[in-house]
Coordinates of C-alpha atoms in Angstrom, one line a residue:
X1 CA 75.1 81.8 125.7
X2 CA 72.1 83.9 124.3
X3 CA 71.4 87.2 122.8
X4 CA 71.8 89.2 126.0
X5 CA 75.1 87.7 127.0
X6 CA 76.4 88.2 123.4
X7 CA 75.4 91.8 123.5
X8 CA 76.9 92.4 127.0
X9 CA 80.4 91.8 125.3
X10 CA 79.6 93.2 121.9
X11 CA 78.2 96.6 122.9
X12 CA 81.0 97.6 125.2
X13 CA 83.7 96.1 122.6
X14 CA 81.8 98.3 119.8
X15 CA 82.0 101.2 121.8
X16 CA 85.7 100.6 122.6
X17 CA 86.5 99.9 118.9
X18 CA 84.6 102.8 117.5
X19 CA 86.7 105.1 119.6
X20 CA 89.7 104.0 117.6
X21 CA 89.1 105.8 114.5
X22 CA 87.9 108.8 116.3
X23 CA 91.8 109.8 116.4
X24 CA 91.5 110.4 112.6
X25 CA 87.8 111.4 112.5
X26 CA 88.3 114.0 115.2
X27 CA 91.3 115.5 113.4
X28 CA 89.4 115.6 110.2
X29 CA 86.3 117.2 111.8
X30 CA 88.5 119.8 113.6
X31 CA 90.3 121.1 110.4
X32 CA 87.2 120.7 108.3
X33 CA 85.8 123.8 110.1
X34 CA 88.8 125.8 108.7
X35 CA 88.4 127.8 105.6
X36 CA 90.9 125.7 103.1
X37 CA 90.0 122.3 102.0
X38 CA 93.7 121.8 101.8
X39 CA 93.7 121.4 105.6
X40 CA 91.2 118.5 105.5
X41 CA 93.0 117.0 102.6
X42 CA 96.5 117.1 104.3
X43 CA 95.0 115.5 107.4
X44 CA 93.3 112.9 105.2
X45 CA 96.6 112.1 103.5
X46 CA 98.4 112.1 106.8
X47 CA 95.9 109.8 108.5
X48 CA 96.1 107.4 105.4
X49 CA 100.0 107.2 106.1
X50 CA 99.4 106.2 109.8
X51 CA 96.7 103.8 108.9
X52 CA 99.1 102.2 106.6
X53 CA 101.8 102.0 109.2
X54 CA 99.7 100.8 111.9
X55 CA 97.3 98.7 110.0
X56 CA 100.3 96.6 108.8
X57 CA 100.7 95.6 112.4
X58 CA 97.2 95.5 113.6
X59 CA 97.8 91.6 114.1
X60 CA 99.6 92.8 117.2
X61 CA 96.2 93.5 118.7
X62 CA 94.1 90.7 116.9
X63 CA 96.5 87.8 117.7
X64 CA 97.2 89.0 121.2
X65 CA 93.4 88.9 121.9
X66 CA 93.0 85.5 120.3
X67 CA 95.9 83.9 122.1
X68 CA 94.9 85.5 125.5
X69 CA 91.3 84.4 125.0
X70 CA 92.5 80.9 124.3
X71 CA 94.6 81.0 127.4
X72 CA 91.8 82.2 129.5
X73 CA 89.4 79.6 128.3
X74 CA 92.0 77.0 129.4
X75 CA 92.6 78.7 132.6
X76 CA 96.6 78.7 131.8
X77 CA 98.2 81.7 133.6
X78 CA 101.6 80.9 132.1
X79 CA 100.2 81.2 128.5
X80 CA 98.2 84.2 129.3
X81 CA 101.6 86.0 130.2
X82 CA 103.3 84.8 127.2
X83 CA 100.5 86.2 125.0
X84 CA 101.3 89.5 126.3
X85 CA 105.3 89.2 126.4
X86 CA 105.7 88.2 122.8
X87 CA 103.8 91.0 120.9
X88 CA 105.1 93.4 123.4
X89 CA 108.6 93.2 122.5
X90 CA 107.8 92.9 118.7
X91 CA 105.6 96.1 119.1
X92 CA 108.3 98.2 120.7
X93 CA 111.0 97.3 118.0
X94 CA 108.7 98.1 115.3
X95 CA 107.6 101.4 116.8
X96 CA 111.1 102.5 117.1
X97 CA 112.2 101.4 113.6
X98 CA 109.2 103.6 112.3
X99 CA 111.0 106.6 113.9
X100 CA 114.2 105.8 112.5
X101 CA 113.2 105.5 109.1
X102 CA 110.5 108.3 109.1
X103 CA 111.8 110.5 106.2
X104 CA 111.9 107.7 103.9
X105 CA 108.3 106.5 104.8
X106 CA 107.0 110.1 104.4
X107 CA 108.8 110.7 100.9
X108 CA 107.6 107.3 99.5
X109 CA 104.0 107.8 100.8
X110 CA 103.5 111.3 99.5
X111 CA 105.1 110.1 96.2
X112 CA 102.6 107.0 95.9
X113 CA 99.5 109.1 96.9
X114 CA 100.4 112.2 94.8
X115 CA 98.4 115.0 96.5
X116 CA 98.6 118.7 95.3
X117 CA 101.5 120.7 96.7
X118 CA 99.6 122.5 99.3
X119 CA 97.9 119.2 100.6
X120 CA 101.3 117.5 100.8
X121 CA 102.8 120.3 102.8
X122 CA 100.1 120.1 105.5
X123 CA 100.3 116.1 105.4
X124 CA 104.2 116.3 106.0
X125 CA 103.6 118.6 109.0
X126 CA 101.0 116.4 110.5
X127 CA 103.2 113.3 109.9
X128 CA 106.6 114.9 111.4
X129 CA 104.9 115.5 114.8
X130 CA 102.6 112.3 115.1
X131 CA 105.5 109.9 114.1
X132 CA 107.0 110.1 117.5
X133 CA 104.0 108.4 118.9
X134 CA 104.6 105.2 116.8
X135 CA 106.0 103.0 119.6
X136 CA 103.1 103.9 122.0
X137 CA 100.3 103.4 119.3
X138 CA 101.6 99.8 118.5
X139 CA 102.2 99.0 122.3
X140 CA 98.6 100.1 122.9
X141 CA 97.5 97.5 120.3
X142 CA 99.0 94.9 122.3
X143 CA 97.8 96.2 125.6
X144 CA 94.2 96.4 124.5
X145 CA 94.3 93.1 122.7
X146 CA 95.4 91.4 125.8
X147 CA 92.9 93.1 128.0
X148 CA 90.1 92.2 125.6
X149 CA 91.3 88.5 125.4
X150 CA 91.2 88.5 129.2
X151 CA 87.7 89.6 129.1
X152 CA 88.6 92.9 130.6
X153 CA 86.1 94.9 128.3
X154 CA 85.2 97.8 130.7
X155 CA 89.1 98.5 131.5
X156 CA 90.0 98.5 127.7
X157 CA 87.1 100.8 126.8
X158 CA 88.0 103.1 129.6
X159 CA 91.7 103.3 128.3
X160 CA 90.3 104.2 124.8
X161 CA 87.8 106.7 125.9
X162 CA 90.5 108.3 128.1
X163 CA 92.7 108.6 125.0
X164 CA 90.0 110.0 122.8
X165 CA 88.8 112.5 125.4
X166 CA 92.2 113.9 125.7
X167 CA 92.8 114.0 121.9
X168 CA 89.4 115.9 121.6
X169 CA 90.1 118.4 124.4
X170 CA 93.8 119.0 123.0
X171 CA 92.5 119.3 119.4
X172 CA 90.2 121.9 120.3
X173 CA 92.7 123.8 122.5
X174 CA 95.4 123.7 119.9
X175 CA 93.5 124.5 116.8
X176 CA 90.7 127.0 118.1
X177 CA 92.7 128.4 121.0
X178 CA 96.4 128.4 119.7
X179 CA 95.7 128.4 115.8
X180 CA 98.1 125.6 115.3
X181 CA 96.0 124.0 112.4
X182 CA 97.3 120.8 111.3
X183 CA 100.2 120.8 113.7
X184 CA 97.8 121.2 116.5
X185 CA 95.5 118.1 115.7
X186 CA 98.9 116.0 115.2
X187 CA 100.2 117.1 118.5
X188 CA 96.9 116.3 120.2
X189 CA 97.0 112.8 118.8
X190 CA 100.5 112.3 119.9
X191 CA 100.0 113.3 123.5
X192 CA 97.0 111.1 123.7
X193 CA 98.6 108.0 122.4
X194 CA 101.6 108.4 125.0
X195 CA 99.1 109.1 127.8
X196 CA 96.9 105.9 126.9
X197 CA 100.1 104.0 126.9
X198 CA 101.2 104.8 130.5
X199 CA 97.6 104.2 131.6
X200 CA 97.6 100.8 130.0
X201 CA 101.0 99.7 131.5
X202 CA 99.8 100.7 134.8
X203 CA 96.6 98.6 134.4
X204 CA 98.5 95.4 133.0
X205 CA 100.8 95.7 136.1
X206 CA 97.9 95.2 138.3
X207 CA 96.3 92.5 136.2
X208 CA 99.3 90.4 135.4
X209 CA 99.8 87.0 137.3
X210 CA 103.3 85.7 137.2
X211 CA 103.2 82.0 137.8
X212 CA 105.9 80.2 139.8
X213 CA 108.9 78.9 138.0
X214 CA 108.4 81.5 135.3
X215 CA 111.4 82.3 132.9
X216 CA 111.4 84.8 130.1
X217 CA 113.3 82.2 127.8
X218 CA 109.9 80.3 127.7
X219 CA 108.3 83.5 126.0
X220 CA 110.7 83.1 123.1
X221 CA 110.8 79.2 122.6
X222 CA 110.8 78.3 119.1
X223 CA 107.5 76.2 118.7
X224 CA 105.4 78.8 120.4
X225 CA 107.0 81.6 118.6
X226 CA 106.5 79.9 115.3
X227 CA 102.9 79.5 115.9
X228 CA 102.5 83.1 116.7
X229 CA 104.4 84.3 113.7
X230 CA 102.4 82.2 111.2
X231 CA 99.3 83.7 112.3
X232 CA 100.7 87.0 112.4
X233 CA 102.2 86.5 108.8
X234 CA 98.6 85.8 107.4
X235 CA 97.2 88.6 109.3
X236 CA 99.9 90.9 107.8
X237 CA 99.3 89.8 104.3
X238 CA 95.7 90.3 104.9
X239 CA 96.2 93.9 106.2
X240 CA 98.5 94.7 103.1
X241 CA 95.5 94.2 101.0
X242 CA 93.5 96.3 103.0
X243 CA 95.9 99.1 103.0
X244 CA 96.4 98.5 99.2
X245 CA 92.7 99.3 98.5
X246 CA 92.6 102.3 100.7
X247 CA 95.7 103.9 99.2
X248 CA 94.6 103.1 95.7
X249 CA 91.2 104.6 96.7
X250 CA 92.7 107.7 97.9
X251 CA 95.3 108.1 95.2
X252 CA 92.8 107.7 92.5
X253 CA 90.4 110.0 94.5
X254 CA 93.0 112.7 94.6
X255 CA 93.1 112.8 90.7
X256 CA 89.6 114.2 90.6
X257 CA 90.6 117.2 92.6
X258 CA 91.0 118.5 96.1
X259 CA 87.2 118.9 96.9
X260 CA 86.5 115.4 95.7
X261 CA 89.5 114.2 97.8
X262 CA 88.1 116.0 100.7
X263 CA 84.5 114.5 100.3
X264 CA 86.0 111.0 99.9
X265 CA 87.8 111.6 103.0
X266 CA 84.8 112.5 104.9
X267 CA 82.9 109.6 103.7
X268 CA 85.7 107.3 104.3
X269 CA 85.7 108.5 108.0
X270 CA 81.9 107.6 108.2
X271 CA 82.8 104.3 106.6
X272 CA 85.5 103.8 109.5
X273 CA 82.9 104.4 112.1
X274 CA 80.7 101.7 110.6
X275 CA 83.5 99.4 110.1
X276 CA 84.8 99.7 113.7
X277 CA 81.2 99.1 114.9
X278 CA 81.3 95.7 113.1
X279 CA 84.8 95.4 114.6
X280 CA 83.3 95.4 118.0
X281 CA 81.1 92.4 117.2
X282 CA 84.0 90.8 115.6
X283 CA 86.0 91.1 118.8
X284 CA 83.0 89.7 120.7
X285 CA 83.0 86.8 118.5
X286 CA 86.8 86.2 118.5
X287 CA 86.8 86.3 122.4
X288 CA 83.9 83.8 122.7
X289 CA 85.5 81.5 119.8
X290 CA 88.9 81.7 121.5
X291 CA 87.3 80.8 124.8
X292 CA 85.4 77.9 123.3
X293 CA 88.3 76.5 121.8
X294 CA 90.4 76.9 125.0
X295 CA 87.7 75.2 127.0
X296 CA 86.7 72.8 124.3
X297 CA 83.2 73.9 124.5
X298 CA 81.4 73.0 121.0
X299 CA 78.0 74.4 122.1
X300 CA 79.6 78.0 122.7
X301 CA 81.3 77.8 119.4
X302 CA 78.0 76.9 117.4
X303 CA 76.0 79.5 119.4
X304 CA 78.7 82.1 118.7
X305 CA 78.6 81.7 115.1
X306 CA 74.9 82.0 115.0
X307 CA 74.8 85.1 117.0
X308 CA 77.5 86.7 115.1
X309 CA 75.4 86.3 111.7
X310 CA 72.4 87.5 113.3
X311 CA 73.4 90.5 114.8
X312 CA 75.8 91.4 112.0
X313 CA 72.6 91.6 109.8
X314 CA 70.7 93.6 112.5
X315 CA 73.6 95.9 112.8
X316 CA 73.7 96.5 108.9
X317 CA 70.1 97.7 109.0
X318 CA 70.6 100.1 112.0
X319 CA 73.8 101.6 110.7
X320 CA 72.4 102.0 107.0
X321 CA 69.2 103.4 108.2
X322 CA 70.8 105.6 110.6
X323 CA 73.2 107.2 107.9
X324 CA 70.1 107.4 105.3
X325 CA 68.0 109.4 107.7
X326 CA 70.7 111.7 109.5
X327 CA 73.4 112.0 106.6
X328 CA 73.1 115.7 106.5
X329 CA 73.8 116.1 110.2
X330 CA 76.6 113.7 109.9
X331 CA 78.4 115.5 107.2
X332 CA 78.2 118.7 108.9
X333 CA 80.0 117.2 111.8
X334 CA 83.3 116.9 109.6
X335 CA 83.0 119.9 107.3
X336 CA 81.1 123.0 106.7
X337 CA 82.6 123.7 103.2
X338 CA 79.6 124.0 100.8
X339 CA 81.3 122.3 97.7
X340 CA 82.8 119.3 100.0
X341 CA 79.2 118.9 101.5
X342 CA 77.6 118.7 98.1
X343 CA 80.1 116.1 96.9
X344 CA 79.5 114.1 100.1
X345 CA 75.8 114.0 99.5
X346 CA 76.2 113.0 95.8
X347 CA 78.3 109.7 96.7
X348 CA 76.7 109.2 100.1
X349 CA 74.5 106.2 98.6
X350 CA 77.2 104.2 98.7
X351 CA 78.0 104.5 102.3
X352 CA 74.2 103.2 102.8
X353 CA 75.0 100.3 100.8
X354 CA 78.4 99.5 102.5
X355 CA 77.2 97.7 105.9
X356 CA 75.2 95.0 103.8
X357 CA 78.1 94.2 101.7
X358 CA 80.8 94.2 104.4
X359 CA 79.3 92.7 107.7
X360 CA 80.1 88.9 107.2
X361 CA 83.7 89.7 106.2
X362 CA 84.2 92.2 109.1
X363 CA 82.4 90.1 111.8
X364 CA 83.6 86.5 110.7
X365 CA 87.0 87.8 110.6
X366 CA 86.7 87.8 114.4
X367 CA 85.6 84.1 114.3
X368 CA 88.5 83.0 112.3
X369 CA 90.9 85.0 114.2
X370 CA 89.6 83.8 117.5
X371 CA 90.3 80.2 116.3
X372 CA 93.8 81.4 115.2
X373 CA 92.9 80.3 111.8
X374 CA 94.3 83.1 109.7
X375 CA 94.7 81.3 106.3
X376 CA 91.2 81.8 105.3
X377 CA 91.2 85.4 106.1
X378 CA 94.3 86.0 104.0
X379 CA 93.1 84.1 101.1
X380 CA 89.7 85.9 101.1
X381 CA 91.3 89.4 101.3
X382 CA 93.6 88.4 98.2
X383 CA 90.7 87.7 96.2
X384 CA 88.7 90.6 97.3
X385 CA 91.6 92.8 96.3
X386 CA 91.5 91.3 92.8
X387 CA 87.8 92.1 92.6
X388 CA 88.6 95.8 93.6
X389 CA 91.2 96.0 91.0
X390 CA 89.0 94.5 88.3
X391 CA 86.2 96.7 89.0
X392 CA 88.3 99.9 89.4
X393 CA 89.8 99.2 86.0
X394 CA 86.6 98.8 84.2
X395 CA 84.4 101.3 86.1
X396 CA 86.5 104.4 87.0
X397 CA 87.2 105.5 83.2
X398 CA 83.4 105.5 82.6
X399 CA 81.9 106.7 85.9
X400 CA 84.6 108.7 87.5
X401 CA 84.4 108.8 91.4
X402 CA 81.2 106.8 91.3
X403 CA 83.3 104.0 89.7
X404 CA 85.7 104.3 92.4
X405 CA 83.2 103.8 95.0
X406 CA 81.5 100.8 93.2
X407 CA 85.1 99.2 93.2
X408 CA 85.2 99.8 97.0
X409 CA 81.9 98.0 97.4
X410 CA 83.0 95.2 95.3
X411 CA 86.0 94.8 97.5
X412 CA 83.7 94.8 100.6
X413 CA 81.4 92.3 99.1
X414 CA 84.3 90.1 98.1
X415 CA 85.8 89.8 101.5
X416 CA 82.6 88.7 102.8
X417 CA 81.6 86.0 100.1
X418 CA 85.1 84.6 99.8
X419 CA 85.4 84.4 103.7
X420 CA 81.9 82.7 103.9
X421 CA 83.2 80.0 101.8
X422 CA 85.6 78.8 104.4
X423 CA 83.1 78.5 107.3
X424 CA 82.3 74.7 106.7
X425 CA 85.7 74.0 106.6
X426 CA 86.4 75.8 110.1
X427 CA 83.5 73.8 111.5
X428 CA 84.8 70.5 110.4
X429 CA 88.4 71.4 112.1
X430 CA 87.0 72.6 115.2
X431 CA 84.8 69.7 115.8
X432 CA 87.6 67.3 115.0
X433 CA 89.6 69.2 117.5
X434 CA 86.9 68.8 120.2
X435 CA 86.4 65.3 119.3
X436 CA 90.0 64.3 119.6
X437 CA 90.4 66.1 123.0
X438 CA 87.3 64.4 124.2
X439 CA 88.6 61.0 123.4
X440 CA 91.9 61.7 125.0
X441 CA 90.0 62.7 128.3
X442 CA 87.7 59.5 128.2
X443 CA 89.1 57.0 130.6
X444 CA 90.2 53.3 129.2
X445 CA 88.5 50.6 130.8
X446 CA 90.7 47.8 128.9

C-alpha cells in the first residue's frame, strides 16, 4: 500500500461521495437564482428535514460497506451476500414507515425549526413531494455501501453521477422551463432517487454471487443480526448528535432573519461539499481497514492509518485554500441576491477554518467503522455535541451569528480530538485480534 494506491481508491470515492450533497446543493442553487430569498430558505429547511431523516439511518450505508469489506477480505461469498440482505430489508421497512407518518414528521420539524410563514409554506411543498422517494433513498444507501465494500468503486460512482445528472437536468427543466419553483426541485430529486435505485438494483443483480446451500434464514440468525444491530445502534446515536447540531444551528440561524438563514444555508452547502470530500477519504480508509481485518493483514492496517492522517491534512489545505481564493465565484453558484451574498462573505472565514478542525474526525470515522468499532465514534460525538452546546450558550448572546459559527467549529474540533483519543485503544485491539488469529493458524509440533 502506497500513496498512489490509496489515492486510486480515495479520489473516485471522493467524487462519488461529493455527488451525494449535490441533490441539496443543486436544489439550493437553482432556487437561489429566483427573486425571493424565501425560496432558498424553504428549500434549506426542506433539505434539513430530509437530512435529518436520512442521516438518522446513514448507518445503512456505512455498516453495509464495513461488513461487505470484511467479507471481501476474508473471501467469504456467503457473508458478503448477508451484508447486503440484512440492511436491505431494514431500509425498505423504514422508508415505507416515513411515507406513512409523513404529516407528523413535517409538523414536528417545522415546529422545531420555526421558520417564517412564507419559508414554512415552501418547505412544506418541497417535503410533500420528495417524501415519496424515502424508500428508494434508503435502499440506495445499502446498494452503494455494498458496492463500495466490494471495491466496485467505479460502479458506485456511475450510479451517483447518473442520479445527479438526472437531478440537475430535471431541476433546470422544471424550474426554468415550467416555472414550478420549489415543487420543481423536489420533483427532480424524487425522480432521480427512483431512477438511481432501479439502476443499482440491476447492477447488484449482476454482481451478487449466491453460494450453494444458501438459505434466507441464515441472513437473520440471532448472533449475526445482533452484531450488526449493535454497530448500527452506536452509529445511529452518532447520527442523532450530528443532526441535533445541524438542526439547532438552522433553528438559531432562523432567528436572525430570512437573509441570514439563507446565507447560512449557502455556507452549509459549501461545508457539505468539503465534508463529503473528506468522506471520500473516509470511505477509502474504511474499505482498506475492513479488508485488512478480514484478511488479518497488520501491515495494511498500519499503512492505512498513516495514509489517512497524511492525506486528510493535505486535503484540508487544498479545500481551505481553494475556498479562500475563489469564494466570490463559489457563492455566486448558489445565489445572486446581494444581501445574501454580503452575509455569506461576512461569515465565510469560518468555512476556511472548518477543514482543519474536522478532518481527523471525518476521516478516522472511516477507520473505526471499517473495523466495526462504533463505540468510540458514538462517544466522541456525544462529547462534541456537549462542546457545541456550551459554546453556543456562551457565544451567541454576545456575538450573534458569528457566535453560532464558533460553536459549530467547536463541535467539529471536538469530534476530531475526542475520536483521536481512542486510536491507541483501537491499535491494541486490532493487534491482539491478529496475533490471536496467527496463533490459531500456527501448527502444533507437540
